[in-house]
CSV table of C-alpha atoms in Angstrom, one decimal:
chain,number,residue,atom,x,y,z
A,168,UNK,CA,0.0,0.0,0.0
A,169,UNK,CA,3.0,2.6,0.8
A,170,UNK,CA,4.1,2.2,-2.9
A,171,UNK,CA,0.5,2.2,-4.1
A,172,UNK,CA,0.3,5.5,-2.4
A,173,UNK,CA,3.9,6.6,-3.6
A,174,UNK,CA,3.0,6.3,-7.2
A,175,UNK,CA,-0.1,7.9,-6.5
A,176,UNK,CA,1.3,11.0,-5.3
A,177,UNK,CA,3.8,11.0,-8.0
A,178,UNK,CA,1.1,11.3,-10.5
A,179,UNK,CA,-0.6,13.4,-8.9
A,180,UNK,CA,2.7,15.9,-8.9
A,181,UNK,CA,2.9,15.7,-13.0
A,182,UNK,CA,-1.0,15.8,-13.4
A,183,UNK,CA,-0.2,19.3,-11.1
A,184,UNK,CA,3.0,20.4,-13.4
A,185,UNK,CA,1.2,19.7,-17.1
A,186,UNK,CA,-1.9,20.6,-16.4
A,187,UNK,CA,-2.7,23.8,-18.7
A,188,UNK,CA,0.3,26.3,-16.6
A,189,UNK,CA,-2.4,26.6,-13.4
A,190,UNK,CA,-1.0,24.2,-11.3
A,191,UNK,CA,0.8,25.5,-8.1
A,192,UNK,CA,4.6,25.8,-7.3
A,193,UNK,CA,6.1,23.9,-5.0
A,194,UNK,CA,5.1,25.7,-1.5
A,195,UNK,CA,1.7,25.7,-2.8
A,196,UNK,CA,1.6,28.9,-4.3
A,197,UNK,CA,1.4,30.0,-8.1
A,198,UNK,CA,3.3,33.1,-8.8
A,199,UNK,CA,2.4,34.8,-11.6
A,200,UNK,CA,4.7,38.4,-13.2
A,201,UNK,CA,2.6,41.5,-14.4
A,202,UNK,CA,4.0,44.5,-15.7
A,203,UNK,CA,2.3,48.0,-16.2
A,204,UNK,CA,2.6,51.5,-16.2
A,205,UNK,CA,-0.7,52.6,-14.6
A,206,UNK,CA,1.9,54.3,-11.6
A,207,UNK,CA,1.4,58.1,-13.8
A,208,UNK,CA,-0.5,59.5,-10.7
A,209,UNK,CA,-0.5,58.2,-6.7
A,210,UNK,CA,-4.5,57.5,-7.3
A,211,UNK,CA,-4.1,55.1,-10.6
A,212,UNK,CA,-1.1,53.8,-8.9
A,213,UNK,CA,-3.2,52.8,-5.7
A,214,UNK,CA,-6.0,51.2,-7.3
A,215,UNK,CA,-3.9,48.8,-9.5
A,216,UNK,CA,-2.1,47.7,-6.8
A,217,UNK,CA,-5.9,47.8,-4.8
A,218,UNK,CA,-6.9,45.5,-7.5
A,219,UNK,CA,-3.5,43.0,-7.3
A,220,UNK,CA,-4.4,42.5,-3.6
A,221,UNK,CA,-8.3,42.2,-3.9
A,222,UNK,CA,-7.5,39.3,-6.3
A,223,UNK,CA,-4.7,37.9,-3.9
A,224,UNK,CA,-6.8,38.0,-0.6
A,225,UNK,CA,-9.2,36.2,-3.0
A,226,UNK,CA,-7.1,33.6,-4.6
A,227,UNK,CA,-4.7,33.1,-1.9
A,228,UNK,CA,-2.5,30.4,-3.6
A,229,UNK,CA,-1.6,33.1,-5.9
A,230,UNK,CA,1.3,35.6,-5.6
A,231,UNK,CA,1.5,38.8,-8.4
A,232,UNK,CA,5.0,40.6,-8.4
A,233,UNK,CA,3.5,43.5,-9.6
A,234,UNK,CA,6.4,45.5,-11.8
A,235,UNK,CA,5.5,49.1,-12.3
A,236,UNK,CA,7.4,50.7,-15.3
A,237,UNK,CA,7.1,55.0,-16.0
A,238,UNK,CA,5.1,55.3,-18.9
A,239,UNK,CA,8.2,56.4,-21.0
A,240,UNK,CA,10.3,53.3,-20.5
A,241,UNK,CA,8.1,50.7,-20.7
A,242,UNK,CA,8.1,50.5,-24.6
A,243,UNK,CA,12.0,49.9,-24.2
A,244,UNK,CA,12.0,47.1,-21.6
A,245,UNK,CA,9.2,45.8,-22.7
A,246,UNK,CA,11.2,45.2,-25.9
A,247,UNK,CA,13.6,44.3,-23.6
A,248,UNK,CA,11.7,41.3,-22.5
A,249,UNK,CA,10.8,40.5,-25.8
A,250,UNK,CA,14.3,40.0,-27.4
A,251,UNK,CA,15.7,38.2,-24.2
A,252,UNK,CA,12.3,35.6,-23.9
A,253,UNK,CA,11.1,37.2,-20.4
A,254,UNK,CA,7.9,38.5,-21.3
A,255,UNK,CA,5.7,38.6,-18.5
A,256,UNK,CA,2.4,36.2,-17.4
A,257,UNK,CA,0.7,39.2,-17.4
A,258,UNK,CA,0.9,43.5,-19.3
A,259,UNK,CA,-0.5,46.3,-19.6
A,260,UNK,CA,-0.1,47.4,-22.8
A,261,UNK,CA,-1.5,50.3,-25.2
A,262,UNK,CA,-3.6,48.9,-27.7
A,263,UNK,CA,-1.6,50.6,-30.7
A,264,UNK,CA,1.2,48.2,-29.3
A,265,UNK,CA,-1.0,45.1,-29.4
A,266,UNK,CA,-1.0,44.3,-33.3
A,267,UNK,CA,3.0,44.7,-33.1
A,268,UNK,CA,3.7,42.1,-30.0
A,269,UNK,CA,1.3,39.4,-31.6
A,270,UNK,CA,3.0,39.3,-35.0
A,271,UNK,CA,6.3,38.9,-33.1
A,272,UNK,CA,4.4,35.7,-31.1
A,273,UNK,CA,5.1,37.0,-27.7
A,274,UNK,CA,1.5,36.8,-26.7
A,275,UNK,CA,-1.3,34.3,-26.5
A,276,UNK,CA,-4.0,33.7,-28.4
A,277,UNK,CA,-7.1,34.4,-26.4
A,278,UNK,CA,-9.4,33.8,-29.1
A,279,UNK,CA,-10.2,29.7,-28.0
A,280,UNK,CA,-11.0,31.4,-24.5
A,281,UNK,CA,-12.8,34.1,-25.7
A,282,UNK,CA,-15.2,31.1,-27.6
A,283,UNK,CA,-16.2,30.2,-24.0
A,284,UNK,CA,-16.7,33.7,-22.6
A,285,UNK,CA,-20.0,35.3,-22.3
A,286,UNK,CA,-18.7,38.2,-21.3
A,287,UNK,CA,-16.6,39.1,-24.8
A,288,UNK,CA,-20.5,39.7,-26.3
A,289,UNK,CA,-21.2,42.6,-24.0
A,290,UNK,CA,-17.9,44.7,-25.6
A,291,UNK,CA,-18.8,47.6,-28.0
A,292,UNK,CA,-17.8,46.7,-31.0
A,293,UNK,CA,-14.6,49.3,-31.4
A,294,UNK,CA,-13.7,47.7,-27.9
A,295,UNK,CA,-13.7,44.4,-29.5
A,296,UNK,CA,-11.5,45.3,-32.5
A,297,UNK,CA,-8.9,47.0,-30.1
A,298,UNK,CA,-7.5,43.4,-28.6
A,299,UNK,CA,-7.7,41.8,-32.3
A,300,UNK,CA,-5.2,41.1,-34.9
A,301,UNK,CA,-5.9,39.2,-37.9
A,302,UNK,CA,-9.4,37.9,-36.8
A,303,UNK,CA,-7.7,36.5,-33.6
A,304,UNK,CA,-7.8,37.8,-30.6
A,305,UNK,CA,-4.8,38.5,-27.8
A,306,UNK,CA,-5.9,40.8,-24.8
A,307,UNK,CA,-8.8,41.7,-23.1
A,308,UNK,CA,-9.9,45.5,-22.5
A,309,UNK,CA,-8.7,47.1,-19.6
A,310,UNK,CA,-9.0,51.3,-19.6
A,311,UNK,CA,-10.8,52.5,-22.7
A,312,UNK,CA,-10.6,56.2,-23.5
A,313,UNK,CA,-11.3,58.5,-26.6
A,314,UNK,CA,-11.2,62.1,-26.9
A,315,UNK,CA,-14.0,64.7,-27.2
A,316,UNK,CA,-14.5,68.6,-27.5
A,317,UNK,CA,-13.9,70.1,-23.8
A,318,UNK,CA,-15.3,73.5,-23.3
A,319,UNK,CA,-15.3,76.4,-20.7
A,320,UNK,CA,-18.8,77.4,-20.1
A,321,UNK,CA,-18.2,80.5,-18.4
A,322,UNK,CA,-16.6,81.9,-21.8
A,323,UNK,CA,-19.3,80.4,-23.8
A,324,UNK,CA,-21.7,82.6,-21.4
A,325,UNK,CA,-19.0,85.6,-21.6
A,326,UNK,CA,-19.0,85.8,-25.7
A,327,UNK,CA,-22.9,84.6,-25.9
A,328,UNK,CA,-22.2,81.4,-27.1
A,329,UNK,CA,-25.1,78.8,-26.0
A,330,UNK,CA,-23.7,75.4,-26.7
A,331,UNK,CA,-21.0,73.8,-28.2
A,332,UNK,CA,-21.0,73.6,-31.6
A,333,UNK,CA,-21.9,70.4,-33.5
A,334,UNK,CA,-20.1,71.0,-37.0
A,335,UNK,CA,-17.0,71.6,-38.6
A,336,UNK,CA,-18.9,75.0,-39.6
A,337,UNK,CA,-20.0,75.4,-36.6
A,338,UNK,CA,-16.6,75.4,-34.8
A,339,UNK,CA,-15.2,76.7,-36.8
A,340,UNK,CA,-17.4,80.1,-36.4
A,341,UNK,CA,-17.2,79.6,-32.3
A,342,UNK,CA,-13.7,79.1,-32.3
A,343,UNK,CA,-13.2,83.0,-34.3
A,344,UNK,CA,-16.1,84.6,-32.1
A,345,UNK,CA,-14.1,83.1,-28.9
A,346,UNK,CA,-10.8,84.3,-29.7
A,347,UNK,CA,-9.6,87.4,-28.1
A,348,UNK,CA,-6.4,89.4,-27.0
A,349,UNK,CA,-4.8,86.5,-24.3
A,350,UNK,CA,-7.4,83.9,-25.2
A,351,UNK,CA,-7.7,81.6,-28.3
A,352,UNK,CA,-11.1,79.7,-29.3
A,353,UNK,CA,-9.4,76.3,-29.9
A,354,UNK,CA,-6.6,74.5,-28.8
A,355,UNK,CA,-5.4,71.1,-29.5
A,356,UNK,CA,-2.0,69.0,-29.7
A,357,UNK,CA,0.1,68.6,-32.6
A,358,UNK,CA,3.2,68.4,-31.5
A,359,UNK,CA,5.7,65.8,-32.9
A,360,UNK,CA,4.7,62.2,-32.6
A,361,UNK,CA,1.4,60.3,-31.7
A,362,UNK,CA,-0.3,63.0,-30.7
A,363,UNK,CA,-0.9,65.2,-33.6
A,364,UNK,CA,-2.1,61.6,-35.2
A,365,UNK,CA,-4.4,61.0,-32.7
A,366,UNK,CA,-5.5,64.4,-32.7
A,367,UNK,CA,-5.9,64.7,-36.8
A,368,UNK,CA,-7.0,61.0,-37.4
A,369,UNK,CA,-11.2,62.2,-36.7
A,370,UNK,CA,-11.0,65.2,-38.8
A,371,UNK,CA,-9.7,62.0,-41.6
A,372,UNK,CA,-12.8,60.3,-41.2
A,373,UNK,CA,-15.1,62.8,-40.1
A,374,UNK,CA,-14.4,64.3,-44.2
A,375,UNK,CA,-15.1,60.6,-45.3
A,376,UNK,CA,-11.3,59.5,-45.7
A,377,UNK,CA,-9.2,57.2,-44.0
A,378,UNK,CA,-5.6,55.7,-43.9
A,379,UNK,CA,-5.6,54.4,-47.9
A,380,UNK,CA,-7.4,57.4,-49.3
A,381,UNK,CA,-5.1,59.4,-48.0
A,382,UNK,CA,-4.2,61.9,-51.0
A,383,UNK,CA,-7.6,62.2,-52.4
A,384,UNK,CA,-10.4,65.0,-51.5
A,385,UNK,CA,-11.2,63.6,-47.8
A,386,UNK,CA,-7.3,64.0,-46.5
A,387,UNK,CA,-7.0,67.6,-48.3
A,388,UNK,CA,-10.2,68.9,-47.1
A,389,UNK,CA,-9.1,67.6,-43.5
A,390,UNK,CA,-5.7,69.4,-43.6
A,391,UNK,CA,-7.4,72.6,-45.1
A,392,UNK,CA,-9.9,72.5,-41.7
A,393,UNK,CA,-7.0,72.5,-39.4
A,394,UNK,CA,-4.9,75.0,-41.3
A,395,UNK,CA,-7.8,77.3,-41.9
A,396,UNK,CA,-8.5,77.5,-37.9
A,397,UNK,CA,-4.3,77.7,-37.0
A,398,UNK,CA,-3.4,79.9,-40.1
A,399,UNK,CA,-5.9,81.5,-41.4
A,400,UNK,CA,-8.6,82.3,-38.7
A,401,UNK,CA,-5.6,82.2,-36.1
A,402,UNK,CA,-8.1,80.8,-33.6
A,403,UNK,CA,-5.6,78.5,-32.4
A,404,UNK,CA,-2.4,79.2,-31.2
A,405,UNK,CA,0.8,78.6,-33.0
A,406,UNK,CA,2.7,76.9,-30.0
A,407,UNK,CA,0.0,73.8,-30.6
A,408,UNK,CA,2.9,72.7,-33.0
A,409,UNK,CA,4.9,72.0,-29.9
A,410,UNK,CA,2.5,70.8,-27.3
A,411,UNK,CA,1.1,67.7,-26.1
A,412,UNK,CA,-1.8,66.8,-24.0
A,413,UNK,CA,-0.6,68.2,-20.6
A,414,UNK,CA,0.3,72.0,-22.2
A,415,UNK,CA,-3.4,72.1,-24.2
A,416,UNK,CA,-5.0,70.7,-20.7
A,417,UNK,CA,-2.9,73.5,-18.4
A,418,UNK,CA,-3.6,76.2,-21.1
A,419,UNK,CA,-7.5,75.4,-20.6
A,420,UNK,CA,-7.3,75.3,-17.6
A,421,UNK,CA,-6.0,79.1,-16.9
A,422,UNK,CA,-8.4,80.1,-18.9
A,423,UNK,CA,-6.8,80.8,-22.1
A,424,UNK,CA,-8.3,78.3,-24.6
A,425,UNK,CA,-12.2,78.4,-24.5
A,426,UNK,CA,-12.5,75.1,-26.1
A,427,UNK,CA,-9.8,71.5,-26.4
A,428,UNK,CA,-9.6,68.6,-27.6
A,429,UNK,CA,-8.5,66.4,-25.0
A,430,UNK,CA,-9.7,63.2,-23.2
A,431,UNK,CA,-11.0,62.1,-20.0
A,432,UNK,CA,-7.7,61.8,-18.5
A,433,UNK,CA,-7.9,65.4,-17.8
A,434,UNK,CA,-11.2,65.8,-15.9
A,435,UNK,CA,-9.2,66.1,-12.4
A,436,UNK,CA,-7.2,68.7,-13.3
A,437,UNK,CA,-9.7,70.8,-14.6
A,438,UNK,CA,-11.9,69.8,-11.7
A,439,UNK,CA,-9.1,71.4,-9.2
A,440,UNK,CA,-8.7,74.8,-10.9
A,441,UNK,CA,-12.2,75.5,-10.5
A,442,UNK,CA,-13.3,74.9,-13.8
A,443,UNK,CA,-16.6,74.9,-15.1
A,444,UNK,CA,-16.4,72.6,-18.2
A,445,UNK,CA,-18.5,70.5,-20.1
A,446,UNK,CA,-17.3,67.7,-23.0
A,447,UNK,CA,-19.4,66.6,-26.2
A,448,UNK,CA,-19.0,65.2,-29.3
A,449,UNK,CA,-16.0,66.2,-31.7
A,450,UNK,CA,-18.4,68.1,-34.3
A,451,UNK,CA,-18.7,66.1,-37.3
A,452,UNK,CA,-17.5,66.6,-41.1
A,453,UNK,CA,-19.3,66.7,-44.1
A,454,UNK,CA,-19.3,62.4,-43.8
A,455,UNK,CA,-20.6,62.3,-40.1
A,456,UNK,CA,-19.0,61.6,-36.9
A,457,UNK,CA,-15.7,60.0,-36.0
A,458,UNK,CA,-13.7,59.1,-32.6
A,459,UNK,CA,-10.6,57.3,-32.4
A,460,UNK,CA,-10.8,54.5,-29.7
A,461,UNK,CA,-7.5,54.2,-27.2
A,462,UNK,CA,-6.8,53.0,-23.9
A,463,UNK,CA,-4.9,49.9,-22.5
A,464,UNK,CA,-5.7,46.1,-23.4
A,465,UNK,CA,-4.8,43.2,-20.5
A,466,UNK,CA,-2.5,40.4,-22.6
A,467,UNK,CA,-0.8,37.3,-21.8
A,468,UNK,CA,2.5,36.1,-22.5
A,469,UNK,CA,2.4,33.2,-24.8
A,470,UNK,CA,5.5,31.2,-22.4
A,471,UNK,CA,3.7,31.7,-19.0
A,472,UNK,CA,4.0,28.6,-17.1
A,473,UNK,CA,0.4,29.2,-15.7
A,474,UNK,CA,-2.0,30.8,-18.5
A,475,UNK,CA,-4.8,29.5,-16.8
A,476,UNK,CA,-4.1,31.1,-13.6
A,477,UNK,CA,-3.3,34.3,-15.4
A,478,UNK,CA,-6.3,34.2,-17.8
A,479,UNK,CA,-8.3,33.5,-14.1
A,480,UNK,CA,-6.8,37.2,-13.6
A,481,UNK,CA,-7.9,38.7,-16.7
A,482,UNK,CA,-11.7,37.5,-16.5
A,483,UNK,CA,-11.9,38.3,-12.9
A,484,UNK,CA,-10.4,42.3,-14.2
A,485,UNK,CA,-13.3,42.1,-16.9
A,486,UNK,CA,-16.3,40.8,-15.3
A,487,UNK,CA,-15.7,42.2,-11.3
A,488,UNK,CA,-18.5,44.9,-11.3
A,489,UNK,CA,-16.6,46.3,-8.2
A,490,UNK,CA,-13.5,46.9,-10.1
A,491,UNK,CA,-15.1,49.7,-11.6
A,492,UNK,CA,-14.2,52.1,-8.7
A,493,UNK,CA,-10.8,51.8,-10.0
A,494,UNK,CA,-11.4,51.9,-13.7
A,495,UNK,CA,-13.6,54.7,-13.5
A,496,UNK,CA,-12.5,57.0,-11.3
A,497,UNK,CA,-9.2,56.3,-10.4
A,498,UNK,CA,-8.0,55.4,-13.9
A,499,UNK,CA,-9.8,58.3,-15.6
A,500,UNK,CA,-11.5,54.9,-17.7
A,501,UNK,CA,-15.2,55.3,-19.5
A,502,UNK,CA,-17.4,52.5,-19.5
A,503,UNK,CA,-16.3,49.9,-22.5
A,504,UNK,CA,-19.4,46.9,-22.4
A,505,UNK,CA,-22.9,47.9,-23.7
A,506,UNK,CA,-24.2,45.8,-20.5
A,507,UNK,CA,-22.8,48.0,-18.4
A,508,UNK,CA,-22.1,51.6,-20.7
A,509,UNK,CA,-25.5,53.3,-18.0
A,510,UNK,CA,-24.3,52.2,-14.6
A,511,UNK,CA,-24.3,54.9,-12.9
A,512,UNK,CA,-20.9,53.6,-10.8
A,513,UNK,CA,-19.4,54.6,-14.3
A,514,UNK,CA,-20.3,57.8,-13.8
A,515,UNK,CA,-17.4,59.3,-11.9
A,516,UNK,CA,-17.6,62.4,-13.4
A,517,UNK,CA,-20.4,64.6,-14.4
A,518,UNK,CA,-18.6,64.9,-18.3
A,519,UNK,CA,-18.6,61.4,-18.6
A,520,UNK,CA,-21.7,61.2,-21.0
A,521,UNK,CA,-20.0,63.4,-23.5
A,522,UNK,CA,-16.9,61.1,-24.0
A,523,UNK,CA,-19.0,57.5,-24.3
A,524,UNK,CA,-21.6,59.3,-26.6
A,525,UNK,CA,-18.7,58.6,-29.6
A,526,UNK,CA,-17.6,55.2,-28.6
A,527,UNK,CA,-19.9,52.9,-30.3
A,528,UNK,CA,-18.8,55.1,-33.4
A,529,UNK,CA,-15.1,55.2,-32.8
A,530,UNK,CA,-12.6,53.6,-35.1
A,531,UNK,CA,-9.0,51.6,-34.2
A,532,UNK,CA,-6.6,52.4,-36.9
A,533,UNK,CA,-3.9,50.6,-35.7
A,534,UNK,CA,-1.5,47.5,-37.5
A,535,UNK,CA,1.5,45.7,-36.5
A,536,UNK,CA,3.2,48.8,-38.6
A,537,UNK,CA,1.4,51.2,-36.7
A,538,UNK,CA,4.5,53.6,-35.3
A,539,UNK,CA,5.7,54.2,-38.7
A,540,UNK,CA,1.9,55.2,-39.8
A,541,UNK,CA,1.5,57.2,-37.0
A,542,UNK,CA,4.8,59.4,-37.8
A,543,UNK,CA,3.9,59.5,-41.5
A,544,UNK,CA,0.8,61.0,-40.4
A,545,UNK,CA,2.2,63.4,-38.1
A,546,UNK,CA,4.3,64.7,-40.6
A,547,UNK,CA,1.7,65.3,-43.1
A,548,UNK,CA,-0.2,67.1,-40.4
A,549,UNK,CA,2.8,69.3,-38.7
A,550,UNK,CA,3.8,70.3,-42.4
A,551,UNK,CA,0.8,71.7,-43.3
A,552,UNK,CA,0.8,73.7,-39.7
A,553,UNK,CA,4.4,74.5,-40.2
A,554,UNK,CA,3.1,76.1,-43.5
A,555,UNK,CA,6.2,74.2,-45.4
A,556,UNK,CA,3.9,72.7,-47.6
A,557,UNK,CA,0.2,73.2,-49.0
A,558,UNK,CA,-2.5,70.9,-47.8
A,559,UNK,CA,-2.8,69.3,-51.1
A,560,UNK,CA,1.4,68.8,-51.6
A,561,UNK,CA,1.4,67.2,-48.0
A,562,UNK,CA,-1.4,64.8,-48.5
A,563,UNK,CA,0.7,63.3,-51.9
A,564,UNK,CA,3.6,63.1,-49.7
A,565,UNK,CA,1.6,61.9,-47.4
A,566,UNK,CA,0.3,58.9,-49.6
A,567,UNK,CA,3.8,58.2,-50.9
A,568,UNK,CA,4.7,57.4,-47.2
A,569,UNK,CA,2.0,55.7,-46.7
A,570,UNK,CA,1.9,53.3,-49.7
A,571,UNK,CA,4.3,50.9,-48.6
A,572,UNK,CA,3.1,50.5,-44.7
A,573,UNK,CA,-0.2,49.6,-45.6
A,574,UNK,CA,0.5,46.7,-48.6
């Protein structure tokens, strides 16, 4: 009976070691590696490690070595990882980066999971597209964000302005009547990099163009809407060539821009100056609306030792109602499931409403080539700004740089 009871436990052990990567360590306890960058303010940081230790004190045969990286080194060591075969059970990543880290087979295909998941159903449709590549899918939403008009009411009351406007036309015409000595009617970022892409990507769509037509009517009249407000109607100032985010959101918040484009991420900010602000809808083109859809995505590391464990971790994230506390208000998130898009727990800020309004209608642009789209785009845009070339010069150069990335 003692051998009996010998080989038993032997199997037992390799059942435990083969059996899908959830098995526990020896000492009883699976310990699983997640990287993010979610430490940008004390709040966010707080609430992701609030959520590490909720799931702990849950799962208590599970350990998370939470590694957070700042924001502008994580690209590098995660590439780091990648190159020396240490990616981690579990990242944060932005989902621009997603299409990039699955056609280099770091990360694990979700999509057999996702089969068995009720909950993948309930994602809005752009949510949906953000953690796929090639029809597969290979992370699961985590903070989805977007960006949206933001403007001051007091200096809508001030220049008898009654609501923000709802066209191109239409801002364009509030954005003159708003600009005055020390104040300018719109601001927004275009300085070198992602931003200015992000930023000029809506106007694309909103004229009924997108990534392959760029070079035809659409991506001129686009280039000639954001020229005619910086250069002609000088409604915007001319430092927006140089800013990012953070110097549009301080230069609203002083008072000197009476309208932005910015996202959610800036609602505490302008909350602590003071401000009253309200958010709606980027005004839409002569071909309707458009949003671009951002935020993080959850992904696993295709060599985790225990992917069930750590896909354990990714549905509890998605499906934990009480996890939105630190989505919403701690992470500056907006609501990304159509089951869920009216809770009011997502509704940890009166502006809310005016960011999710666009996200069923918001696009994902992004491919595995996507950093050399995105600076192809920004060049187009920052030239025509610049006033080195005409709109219609840098939209051919444009398509010539885009030609290639997009075969």
């Amino acid at each position: 009976m003692s051998v009996r009871a010998l080989l038993t436990a032997v199997l037992l052990l390799a059942v435990a070691a083969c059996g899908g990567g959830g098995g526990p360590e020896p000492g009883g306890k699976v310990t699983l590696t997640w990287w993010d960058y979610l430490d940008h303010s004390p709040m966010a940081d707080q609430a992701v490690g609030y959520l590490v230790k909720r799931y702990q004190d849950a799962h208590p045969e599970v350990e998370i070595r939470r590694t957070a990286i700042p924001r502008a080194e994580f690209d590098a060591e995660l590439a780091r990882a990648v190159a020396a075969g240490t990616f981690p059970d579990i990242a944060a990543v932005d989902v621009s980066a997603l299409p990039r880290l699955a056609e280099q087979d770091v990360l694990a295909d979700l999509t057999p999971r996702y089969s068995s998941w009720e909950v993948e159903g309930h994602f809005l449709e752009p949510v949906r597209q953000s953690v796929r590549h090639r029809d597969r899918f290979y992370g699961v939403p985590l903070r989805t964000s977007t960006t949206a008009l933001l403007y001051n009411r007091d200096l809508f009351a001030a220049g008898g302005v009654a609501q923000p406007p709802r066209t191109w036309e239409e801002l364009r015409t509030t954005a003159r009547a708003l600009t005055t000595a020390g104040r300018w009617g719109l601001c927004f970022a275009a300085g070198e990099g992602d931003r200015s892409t992000a930023n000029f990507l809506p106007f694309l769509w909103q004229a009924g163009g997108d990534l392959r037509s760029v070079g035809g009517d659409p991506s001129v009249r686009a280039l000639s809407f954001v020229d005619g407000v910086l250069n002609v109607d000088r409604s915007a100032p001319p430092d927006v060539v140089r800013w990012n985010d953070s110097d549009v959101e301080r230069e609203f918040a002083a008072g000197r821009c009476a309208m932005m484009v910015n996202g959610p991420w800036t609602a505490p900010a302008l909350n602590s100056a003071g401000l009253d602000w309200g958010s709606a809808p980027l005004p839409a083109g002569s071909a309707g609306s458009g949003a671009l859809l951002g935020g993080e995505a959850w992904v696993l590391g295709k060599s985790g030792q225990h992917a069930d464990r750590a896909w354990d971790v990714l549905r509890w994230l998605a499906e934990e109602r009480d996890n939105v506390t630190e989505f919403g208000a701690a992470l500056n998130a907006l609501p990304n499931r159509a089951d869920t898009v009216d809770e009011l727990a997502w509704r940890w800020d009166p502006n809310v409403p005016g960011f999710v309004g666009q996200l069923a209608g918001a696009r994902v642009p992004y491919g595995a080539r996507y950093p050399e789209v995105s600076a192809a785009i920004s060049t187009m845009v920052r030239q025509v700004l610049g006033r080195e070339r005409t709109p219609e010069q840098a939209a051919q150069d444009g398509r010539a740089a885009l030609e290639p990335l997009l075969r």
